[in-house]
Short mmCIF file of C-alpha atoms and ligand atoms in Angstrom, two decimals:
data_model
loop_
_atom_site.label_atom_id
_atom_site.label_comp_id
_atom_site.label_asym_id
_atom_site.label_seq_id
_atom_site.Cartn_x
_atom_site.Cartn_y
_atom_site.Cartn_z
CA MET A 728 -37.87 -12.77 -31.47
CA ARG A 729 -38.67 -11.57 -27.90
CA ALA A 730 -37.49 -8.11 -26.90
CA THR A 731 -34.80 -7.98 -24.30
CA LEU A 732 -34.09 -5.13 -21.81
CA ARG A 733 -30.44 -5.30 -21.19
CA LEU A 734 -29.28 -4.31 -17.76
CA GLY A 735 -25.90 -3.13 -16.52
CA LEU A 736 -25.34 -3.28 -12.79
CA LEU A 737 -23.02 -0.80 -11.00
CA GLY A 738 -22.39 -2.17 -7.52
CA PHE A 739 -22.61 -5.73 -6.11
CA GLY A 740 -23.30 -5.21 -2.46
CA THR A 741 -26.29 -6.13 -0.36
CA VAL A 742 -28.92 -4.60 -2.65
CA GLY A 743 -27.16 -5.69 -5.90
CA LYS A 744 -26.93 -9.31 -4.88
CA ALA A 745 -30.60 -9.35 -3.81
CA LEU A 746 -31.54 -7.78 -7.12
CA VAL A 747 -29.72 -10.44 -9.19
CA ARG A 748 -31.52 -13.21 -7.16
CA LEU A 749 -34.81 -11.39 -7.47
CA VAL A 750 -34.60 -10.95 -11.32
CA GLU A 751 -33.67 -14.62 -11.65
CA ALA A 752 -36.59 -15.67 -9.51
CA GLU A 753 -39.16 -13.35 -11.03
CA SER A 754 -38.15 -13.17 -14.65
CA PRO A 755 -40.30 -16.02 -15.98
CA ARG A 756 -43.42 -14.35 -14.67
CA LEU A 757 -42.23 -10.89 -15.70
CA SER A 758 -41.33 -11.91 -19.18
CA ARG A 759 -44.86 -13.41 -19.61
CA GLN A 760 -46.44 -10.35 -18.34
CA LEU A 761 -44.27 -7.80 -20.13
CA GLY A 762 -43.43 -9.65 -23.27
CA VAL A 763 -39.84 -8.48 -22.46
CA ASP A 764 -36.97 -10.46 -21.11
CA LEU A 765 -34.79 -8.82 -18.46
CA ARG A 766 -31.19 -9.72 -18.67
CA PHE A 767 -27.98 -8.57 -16.93
CA VAL A 768 -25.32 -8.18 -19.62
CA ALA A 769 -22.62 -6.54 -17.45
CA VAL A 770 -21.90 -6.07 -13.76
CA ALA A 771 -19.26 -3.59 -12.45
CA SER A 772 -18.01 -3.53 -8.90
CA ARG A 773 -15.02 -1.89 -7.28
CA ALA A 774 -14.72 -4.81 -4.87
CA LEU A 775 -15.50 -7.96 -6.84
CA PRO A 776 -16.26 -10.94 -4.59
CA ARG A 777 -13.35 -13.15 -3.88
CA LYS A 778 -15.08 -16.00 -5.74
CA PRO A 779 -16.31 -13.94 -8.66
CA THR A 780 -18.95 -16.41 -9.73
CA ASP A 781 -20.79 -16.36 -6.39
CA GLY A 782 -24.21 -14.87 -6.99
CA LEU A 783 -23.21 -13.09 -10.22
CA PRO A 784 -25.60 -13.37 -13.19
CA PRO A 785 -24.22 -16.29 -15.22
CA ASP A 786 -24.00 -14.68 -18.55
CA ALA A 787 -22.93 -11.21 -17.61
CA ARG A 788 -19.44 -9.92 -18.12
CA VAL A 789 -17.90 -8.77 -14.88
CA THR A 790 -15.46 -5.89 -14.49
CA GLU A 791 -14.12 -3.29 -12.17
CA ASP A 792 -14.37 -0.68 -14.81
CA LEU A 793 -17.56 1.23 -13.77
CA LEU A 794 -17.58 3.68 -16.54
CA SER A 795 -17.38 0.94 -19.29
CA VAL A 796 -20.65 -0.54 -17.96
CA ALA A 797 -22.36 2.87 -17.45
CA THR A 798 -21.80 3.74 -21.23
CA ALA A 799 -21.72 0.19 -22.82
CA SER A 800 -23.45 0.01 -26.16
CA ASP A 801 -25.13 -3.18 -25.27
CA VAL A 802 -26.71 -1.84 -22.08
CA ASP A 803 -30.22 -0.27 -22.16
CA VAL A 804 -30.66 0.51 -18.48
CA VAL A 805 -27.99 1.19 -15.97
CA VAL A 806 -28.81 0.16 -12.35
CA GLU A 807 -26.69 2.27 -9.95
CA LEU A 808 -26.44 0.62 -6.51
CA LEU A 809 -23.08 2.15 -5.39
CA GLY A 810 -24.49 4.85 -3.10
CA GLY A 811 -22.73 8.09 -2.31
CA LEU A 812 -21.96 11.13 -4.50
CA ASP A 813 -18.75 9.94 -6.08
CA PRO A 814 -18.22 8.10 -8.42
CA ALA A 815 -22.00 7.38 -8.58
CA GLY A 816 -22.71 11.00 -9.69
CA PRO A 817 -20.38 11.20 -12.70
CA LEU A 818 -21.35 7.63 -13.69
CA VAL A 819 -25.14 8.52 -13.72
CA VAL A 820 -24.42 11.64 -15.66
CA ALA A 821 -22.36 9.51 -18.21
CA ALA A 822 -25.16 6.90 -18.49
CA LEU A 823 -27.93 9.47 -19.07
CA GLY A 824 -25.68 11.41 -21.39
CA ALA A 825 -25.37 8.17 -23.39
CA GLY A 826 -29.13 8.04 -23.54
CA LYS A 827 -29.58 5.14 -21.15
CA GLY A 828 -32.23 4.81 -18.65
CA VAL A 829 -31.03 4.88 -15.01
CA VAL A 830 -32.48 3.15 -12.03
CA THR A 831 -30.91 4.13 -8.68
CA ALA A 832 -31.42 3.62 -4.97
CA ASN A 833 -29.03 6.55 -4.23
CA LYS A 834 -30.82 9.06 -1.94
CA ALA A 835 -27.71 11.05 -1.29
CA LEU A 836 -27.13 11.65 -4.95
CA LEU A 837 -30.82 12.52 -5.71
CA ALA A 838 -31.11 14.82 -2.70
CA ALA A 839 -27.96 16.65 -3.72
CA ARG A 840 -28.28 16.72 -7.53
CA GLY A 841 -31.72 15.52 -8.30
CA THR A 842 -32.92 18.53 -10.26
CA GLU A 843 -29.72 18.61 -12.43
CA LEU A 844 -29.97 14.86 -13.18
CA ALA A 845 -33.65 15.15 -13.89
CA ARG A 846 -32.91 17.88 -16.52
CA ILE A 847 -30.25 15.78 -18.13
CA ALA A 848 -32.70 12.80 -18.25
CA ARG A 849 -35.36 14.97 -19.76
CA ASP A 850 -33.03 16.46 -22.38
CA GLN A 851 -31.76 13.04 -23.40
CA GLY A 852 -35.34 11.41 -23.33
CA ALA A 853 -33.98 8.95 -20.85
CA ALA A 854 -35.69 7.44 -17.75
CA LEU A 855 -34.49 8.27 -14.24
CA SER A 856 -36.16 6.32 -11.49
CA PHE A 857 -35.34 6.11 -7.77
CA GLU A 858 -38.23 4.43 -5.94
CA ALA A 859 -35.69 2.40 -3.89
CA ALA A 860 -34.09 5.60 -2.55
CA VAL A 861 -36.87 6.27 -0.06
CA ALA A 862 -38.31 3.74 2.51
CA GLY A 863 -36.99 0.57 0.81
CA GLY A 864 -39.77 -1.59 -0.41
CA ILE A 865 -42.65 0.89 0.27
CA PRO A 866 -43.92 2.27 -3.02
CA ILE A 867 -44.24 5.83 -1.52
CA LEU A 868 -42.63 8.01 -4.29
CA ARG A 869 -44.93 6.46 -6.93
CA ALA A 870 -47.86 7.07 -4.66
CA ILE A 871 -47.04 10.66 -4.15
CA ARG A 872 -46.23 11.32 -7.76
CA GLU A 873 -49.23 9.49 -9.17
CA SER A 874 -51.93 8.44 -6.65
CA PHE A 875 -52.08 11.77 -4.79
CA ALA A 876 -51.94 13.86 -7.92
CA GLY A 877 -55.64 14.69 -7.38
CA ASP A 878 -55.26 16.00 -3.83
CA ARG A 879 -52.97 18.53 -2.07
CA ILE A 880 -50.56 17.16 0.28
CA ASP A 881 -50.05 19.13 3.53
CA THR A 882 -47.65 16.87 5.52
CA VAL A 883 -45.43 13.92 4.71
CA SER A 884 -43.92 12.28 7.86
CA GLY A 885 -42.78 9.15 9.29
CA ILE A 886 -40.07 6.54 10.17
CA LEU A 887 -37.61 6.76 7.33
CA ASN A 888 -34.56 4.92 8.57
CA GLY A 889 -34.75 1.27 9.39
CA THR A 890 -31.44 1.18 11.25
CA CYS A 891 -32.40 3.91 13.70
CA ASN A 892 -35.87 2.23 14.22
CA PHE A 893 -34.06 -1.06 14.78
CA VAL A 894 -31.68 0.47 17.28
CA LEU A 895 -34.42 2.49 19.20
CA THR A 896 -36.72 -0.44 19.44
CA GLY A 897 -33.89 -2.68 20.38
CA MET A 898 -32.80 -0.39 23.11
CA ALA A 899 -36.36 -0.06 24.39
CA ARG A 900 -36.53 -3.88 24.67
CA THR A 901 -33.11 -4.44 26.34
CA GLU A 902 -32.81 -1.16 28.16
CA GLY A 903 -29.33 -0.49 26.83
CA GLY A 904 -26.71 -1.81 24.41
CA TYR A 905 -26.64 0.91 21.79
CA GLY A 906 -23.40 -0.53 20.21
CA GLY A 907 -24.60 -4.21 20.25
CA VAL A 908 -27.94 -3.31 18.68
CA LEU A 909 -26.31 -1.18 15.91
CA ALA A 910 -23.94 -4.04 15.06
CA GLU A 911 -26.81 -6.39 14.80
CA ALA A 912 -28.55 -4.00 12.27
CA GLN A 913 -25.35 -3.81 10.28
CA ALA A 914 -24.93 -7.55 10.21
CA LEU A 915 -28.59 -7.85 8.97
CA GLY A 916 -27.77 -5.55 5.98
CA TYR A 917 -30.00 -2.65 7.16
CA ALA A 918 -27.27 -0.03 7.63
CA GLU A 919 -25.54 2.14 5.04
CA ALA A 920 -21.86 1.39 4.20
CA ASP A 921 -21.04 4.06 6.83
CA PRO A 922 -23.64 3.74 9.53
CA ALA A 923 -22.96 7.42 10.64
CA ALA A 924 -25.40 8.36 7.88
CA ASP A 925 -28.08 6.29 9.56
CA VAL A 926 -27.47 7.18 13.23
CA GLU A 927 -26.65 10.91 12.62
CA GLY A 928 -29.93 11.32 10.57
CA THR A 929 -28.50 12.34 7.25
CA ASP A 930 -29.97 9.20 5.49
CA ALA A 931 -33.48 10.07 6.67
CA ALA A 932 -32.82 13.80 5.92
CA CYS A 933 -31.99 12.87 2.22
CA LYS A 934 -35.18 10.78 2.08
CA LEU A 935 -37.25 13.64 3.57
CA ALA A 936 -35.77 16.17 1.08
CA LEU A 937 -36.85 13.88 -1.77
CA LEU A 938 -40.38 13.32 -0.38
CA ALA A 939 -40.76 17.09 0.16
CA ARG A 940 -39.50 17.78 -3.36
CA LEU A 941 -42.07 15.51 -4.85
CA ALA A 942 -44.89 16.34 -2.44
CA PHE A 943 -44.60 20.14 -2.57
CA GLY A 944 -42.81 20.81 -5.88
CA GLN A 945 -40.14 23.09 -4.26
CA GLU A 946 -36.34 22.82 -4.74
CA VAL A 947 -35.47 21.52 -1.17
CA PRO A 948 -31.96 21.92 -0.11
CA LEU A 949 -30.63 19.15 2.21
CA GLU A 950 -29.18 21.74 4.52
CA ALA A 951 -32.79 23.04 5.11
CA VAL A 952 -33.71 19.76 6.91
CA ARG A 953 -32.98 20.26 10.65
CA THR A 954 -31.23 17.08 11.37
CA GLU A 955 -30.38 15.42 14.69
CA GLY A 956 -29.14 11.89 15.24
CA ILE A 957 -30.09 9.22 17.78
CA THR A 958 -26.55 9.07 19.25
CA ARG A 959 -27.33 11.18 22.39
CA LEU A 960 -30.06 8.90 23.67
CA GLN A 961 -29.24 6.95 26.79
CA PRO A 962 -30.86 4.04 28.60
CA VAL A 963 -32.30 6.61 31.12
CA ASP A 964 -34.27 8.24 28.30
CA PHE A 965 -36.16 4.97 27.75
CA VAL A 966 -36.85 4.73 31.47
CA TYR A 967 -38.30 8.26 31.60
CA ALA A 968 -40.15 7.86 28.28
CA GLY A 969 -41.79 4.71 29.74
CA MET A 970 -42.90 6.85 32.82
CA LEU A 971 -44.56 9.21 30.35
CA GLY A 972 -46.34 6.45 28.41
CA ARG A 973 -43.93 7.18 25.49
CA THR A 974 -41.13 5.64 23.37
CA PRO A 975 -38.47 7.23 21.24
CA ARG A 976 -38.78 7.11 17.43
CA GLN A 977 -36.75 8.99 14.85
CA LEU A 978 -39.24 10.88 12.67
CA GLY A 979 -38.78 12.81 9.50
CA ILE A 980 -41.55 15.50 9.20
CA ALA A 981 -42.08 17.80 6.11
CA ARG A 982 -44.97 20.13 6.66
CA ARG A 983 -46.35 22.88 4.43
CA LEU A 984 -47.73 25.86 6.32
CA ALA A 985 -50.80 27.77 5.04
CA ASP A 986 -48.55 30.38 3.44
CA GLY A 987 -46.56 27.73 1.50
CA ARG A 988 -43.43 27.77 3.57
CA LEU A 989 -41.96 24.24 4.49
CA LEU A 990 -40.88 23.06 7.88
CA LEU A 991 -38.55 20.14 7.66
CA SER A 992 -36.85 18.18 10.39
CA VAL A 993 -35.38 14.72 11.21
CA ARG A 994 -35.04 14.10 14.95
CA THR A 995 -36.05 11.76 17.79
CA HIS A 996 -39.54 12.35 19.05
CA LEU A 997 -41.14 10.74 22.06
CA VAL A 998 -44.32 9.26 20.60
CA SER A 999 -47.22 8.03 22.62
CA ASN A 1000 -47.14 4.29 23.26
CA ASP A 1001 -50.68 3.97 21.76
CA SER A 1002 -49.80 5.73 18.53
CA MET A 1003 -49.43 3.85 15.20
CA LEU A 1004 -45.80 4.91 15.09
CA ALA A 1005 -44.96 3.19 18.41
CA SER A 1006 -46.13 -0.08 16.89
CA VAL A 1007 -43.71 0.22 13.90
CA GLU A 1008 -40.71 -1.88 15.12
CA GLY A 1009 -37.32 -3.07 14.02
CA PRO A 1010 -36.31 -2.25 10.37
CA PHE A 1011 -39.75 -1.28 9.39
CA ASN A 1012 -40.58 2.09 8.02
CA ALA A 1013 -43.90 4.01 7.98
CA VAL A 1014 -44.82 7.08 5.87
CA GLN A 1015 -47.86 9.07 6.66
CA VAL A 1016 -49.29 11.41 4.04
CA SER A 1017 -51.85 14.00 5.19
CA THR A 1018 -53.88 15.67 2.34
CA ALA A 1019 -56.37 18.49 2.24
CA ARG A 1020 -59.25 16.30 0.99
CA GLY A 1021 -58.57 12.70 1.52
CA GLY A 1022 -57.20 13.03 5.04
CA ASP A 1023 -54.45 10.75 6.57
CA PHE A 1024 -52.95 7.78 4.72
CA VAL A 1025 -50.30 5.51 6.20
CA PHE A 1026 -47.86 3.26 4.20
CA SER A 1027 -45.84 0.89 6.28
CA GLY A 1028 -43.52 -1.96 5.33
CA ARG A 1029 -39.91 -3.08 5.05
CA GLY A 1030 -37.85 0.10 4.76
CA ALA A 1031 -34.26 -1.40 4.73
CA GLY A 1032 -32.45 -4.53 3.76
CA GLY A 1033 -31.43 -6.03 0.43
CA GLU A 1034 -34.51 -7.91 -0.62
CA PRO A 1035 -37.18 -5.22 0.03
CA THR A 1036 -35.02 -2.50 -1.51
CA ALA A 1037 -34.40 -4.75 -4.64
CA THR A 1038 -38.13 -5.14 -5.10
CA ALA A 1039 -38.42 -1.35 -5.46
CA VAL A 1040 -35.50 -1.28 -7.95
CA LEU A 1041 -37.08 -4.03 -9.94
CA ALA A 1042 -40.46 -2.19 -9.99
CA ASP A 1043 -38.66 0.75 -11.62
CA ILE A 1044 -36.99 -1.62 -14.25
CA VAL A 1045 -40.42 -3.12 -14.94
CA GLU A 1046 -41.89 0.37 -15.44
CA ILE A 1047 -39.16 1.15 -18.03
CA ALA A 1048 -39.74 -2.22 -19.69
CA ARG A 1049 -43.50 -1.38 -19.98
CA ARG A 1050 -42.58 1.88 -21.65
CA ASP A 1051 -40.44 0.14 -24.19
CA GLY A 1052 -37.23 1.53 -22.66
CA GLY A 1053 -38.57 5.09 -23.26
CA SER A 1054 -38.42 8.02 -21.03
CA GLY A 1055 -40.82 6.83 -18.30
CA VAL A 1056 -42.49 9.28 -15.95
CA PRO A 1057 -40.54 12.51 -15.47
CA PRO A 1058 -38.71 12.07 -12.11
CA PHE A 1059 -40.01 15.31 -10.45
CA GLY A 1060 -42.72 16.15 -13.04
CA THR A 1061 -42.16 18.41 -16.02
CA GLU A 1062 -42.05 21.75 -14.31
CA ALA A 1063 -38.93 23.32 -12.90
CA PRO A 1064 -39.17 23.24 -9.15
CA ALA A 1065 -40.50 26.39 -7.33
CA PRO A 1066 -37.91 28.12 -5.16
CA PHE A 1067 -37.58 26.92 -1.59
CA ALA A 1068 -39.60 28.80 1.01
CA PRO A 1069 -38.35 27.83 4.44
CA ALA A 1070 -40.18 28.09 7.70
CA GLY A 1071 -38.28 28.80 10.94
CA PRO A 1072 -38.14 27.68 14.52
CA ALA A 1073 -40.96 30.14 15.57
CA ASP A 1074 -43.26 28.03 13.33
CA SER A 1075 -42.58 24.81 15.19
CA VAL A 1076 -44.63 24.32 18.38
CA ALA A 1077 -44.65 21.20 20.53
CA PRO A 1078 -44.60 20.08 24.13
CA PHE A 1079 -40.98 19.08 24.97
CA TYR A 1080 -39.00 16.64 27.11
CA LEU A 1081 -35.84 18.12 28.58
CA ARG A 1082 -33.37 15.71 30.11
CA PHE A 1083 -30.57 16.98 32.27
CA VAL A 1084 -27.52 15.14 33.72
CA VAL A 1085 -26.05 17.16 36.48
CA ARG A 1086 -23.48 17.12 39.35
CA ASP A 1087 -25.92 16.98 42.22
CA ARG A 1088 -26.04 19.96 44.62
CA PRO A 1089 -28.95 22.07 46.14
CA GLY A 1090 -30.58 24.69 43.99
CA ILE A 1091 -30.28 23.15 40.53
CA LEU A 1092 -34.06 22.83 40.02
CA ALA A 1093 -34.57 26.46 41.13
CA GLU A 1094 -31.96 27.78 38.69
CA LEU A 1095 -33.42 25.78 35.82
CA ALA A 1096 -36.93 26.88 36.68
CA SER A 1097 -35.99 30.49 36.87
CA VAL A 1098 -34.43 30.44 33.41
CA LEU A 1099 -37.55 28.76 31.94
CA ALA A 1100 -39.81 31.29 33.79
CA ARG A 1101 -37.76 34.23 32.47
CA HIS A 1102 -38.36 33.00 28.90
CA ASP A 1103 -42.07 32.33 29.64
CA VAL A 1104 -41.72 28.61 29.14
CA ASN A 1105 -44.31 26.64 31.06
CA VAL A 1106 -43.23 23.53 32.92
CA ASP A 1107 -45.67 20.65 32.86
CA ALA A 1108 -44.01 17.93 35.14
CA VAL A 1109 -40.69 17.10 36.70
CA PHE A 1110 -39.52 13.48 36.89
CA GLN A 1111 -36.60 12.36 39.05
CA ALA A 1112 -36.11 8.73 39.77
CA PRO A 1113 -34.13 8.15 42.97
CA TRP A 1114 -30.49 7.73 41.68
CA SER A 1115 -28.98 8.54 45.04
CA GLY A 1116 -25.28 7.77 45.39
CA LYS A 1117 -24.40 8.41 41.79
CA SER A 1118 -22.21 11.41 40.97
CA ALA A 1119 -24.16 12.30 37.70
CA LEU A 1120 -27.93 12.69 38.35
CA PRO A 1121 -30.26 12.49 35.29
CA PHE A 1122 -33.75 14.02 35.57
CA VAL A 1123 -36.37 15.26 33.30
CA VAL A 1124 -38.57 18.35 32.92
CA THR A 1125 -41.56 18.26 30.53
CA LEU A 1126 -42.84 21.55 29.08
CA GLU A 1127 -46.26 22.66 27.94
CA PRO A 1128 -46.31 23.37 24.10
CA VAL A 1129 -43.62 25.99 23.23
CA ASP A 1130 -42.24 27.41 19.94
CA GLU A 1131 -38.77 26.43 19.22
CA GLU A 1132 -37.44 29.91 18.85
CA ARG A 1133 -38.25 30.73 22.47
CA LEU A 1134 -37.18 27.27 23.70
CA GLY A 1135 -33.92 27.71 21.75
CA ARG A 1136 -33.11 30.99 23.59
CA ALA A 1137 -34.02 29.36 26.92
CA LEU A 1138 -31.71 26.21 26.10
CA VAL A 1139 -28.73 28.41 25.37
CA GLU A 1140 -28.98 29.91 28.81
CA LEU A 1141 -29.81 26.49 30.50
CA ALA A 1142 -26.73 24.90 28.76
CA ALA A 1143 -24.52 27.64 30.13
CA LEU A 1144 -25.27 26.85 33.83
CA PRO A 1145 -22.31 25.34 35.57
CA PHE A 1146 -23.62 22.02 36.88
CA HIS A 1147 -24.12 19.99 33.75
CA VAL A 1148 -22.27 16.77 33.15
CA GLU A 1149 -23.40 16.82 29.57
CA ALA A 1150 -25.47 19.17 27.41
CA PRO A 1151 -29.26 19.09 28.01
CA LEU A 1152 -31.27 16.92 25.63
CA ALA A 1153 -34.48 18.33 24.09
CA LEU A 1154 -36.98 16.02 22.43
CA PRO A 1155 -40.39 16.97 21.11
CA MET A 1156 -43.37 14.88 22.26
CA THR A 1157 -45.76 13.89 19.59
CA PRO A 1158 -49.26 12.43 19.86
N1 LIG B 2081 -29.67 2.40 5.81
C1 LIG B 2081 -31.01 2.54 5.40
C2 LIG B 2081 -31.95 2.43 6.50
C3 LIG B 2081 -31.38 1.58 4.25
O1 LIG B 2081 -31.46 1.86 7.61
O2 LIG B 2081 -33.10 2.67 6.39
C4 LIG B 2081 -32.22 2.13 3.22
O3 LIG B 2081 -32.09 3.43 2.97
#
């Protein structure tokens, strides 16, 4: 008799549905290659579809009782696609505690409780895999853990949120329409259940914390990632970025300094139009890994959406099947993580774009320039398109490279000046 790996699915949303279709389509090939049949025996969802048979695996039992599937005696591997910390966290703990392998796409859970869950998995001899949690279909976690094991990683960076990239490239194309472009991303299944996690940067921050945890072996707290969303960008920023030969991209960057401290941020950068990152459009993600010996490597591909994410989930299931349902590769390696060593704003140096929106009157440029001069911040250029007749005047000052501690002090003073219609926006400019 052929061996069967019995799967219990928690969550039947965009990725869950895509996974069921994918397993059905690929299982003849996989069962030949693996000598193991993959079969869904149970599906649990809090919001079962109105027509419960639509897209559900034909022979699986279907329930709203999530815990019963997480701990079912006839389930070998629990696939957690609920997202969020609760109830996903307690369910994953229960599944691992019952000795089951767990495959999850839950970056928020892994970023918050990864070390604890990895310890439970190790103690139980159970697999815990989460390739789908970072950059959808791009096999970046496996690459960092296995393929770069012979080199030393210095920087991991890139476009880690497909929704933000879709919105930014959509706004660049249409010169506006933030709400409309975001709604399109949601309808296409790229966004999280609550799109605030995408546009405020926390989704990318969770992914960056996981990448840094794997690349640098330190316990990386999510709060250590300096996180800014894309919500403050306006059509005028795309106009001025165009004048600078640049375009906005949300980038996550984790860099290890020579002394081992880590600099971590998720924010909008203005990247050069001829850069590789500017050519990454729509829901695509790109992750660049810079190493001491091999140099720079780029992985790009579909970073959001049901089907690409499901391929990463299935790859984890296949890995467990290959290992005979056994413990698999330890999620973060066997060592306990090193304590987190943070770098600070003084370690972060870049040329900056400052955008101001002011109530027009004489002397504004002089006042801004005198604050910058007092903080020894060097202006590179001033851009002011003729917006005459409007009560709120937007204009841009670009800066020579400056460290963010000094820039931060100058920005506090700049923001306190009385003529702003909204707070100044500061974006780093990246080659
Ligand atoms: N909402 C995420 C994104 C999907 O837009 O990238 C995968 O994490």
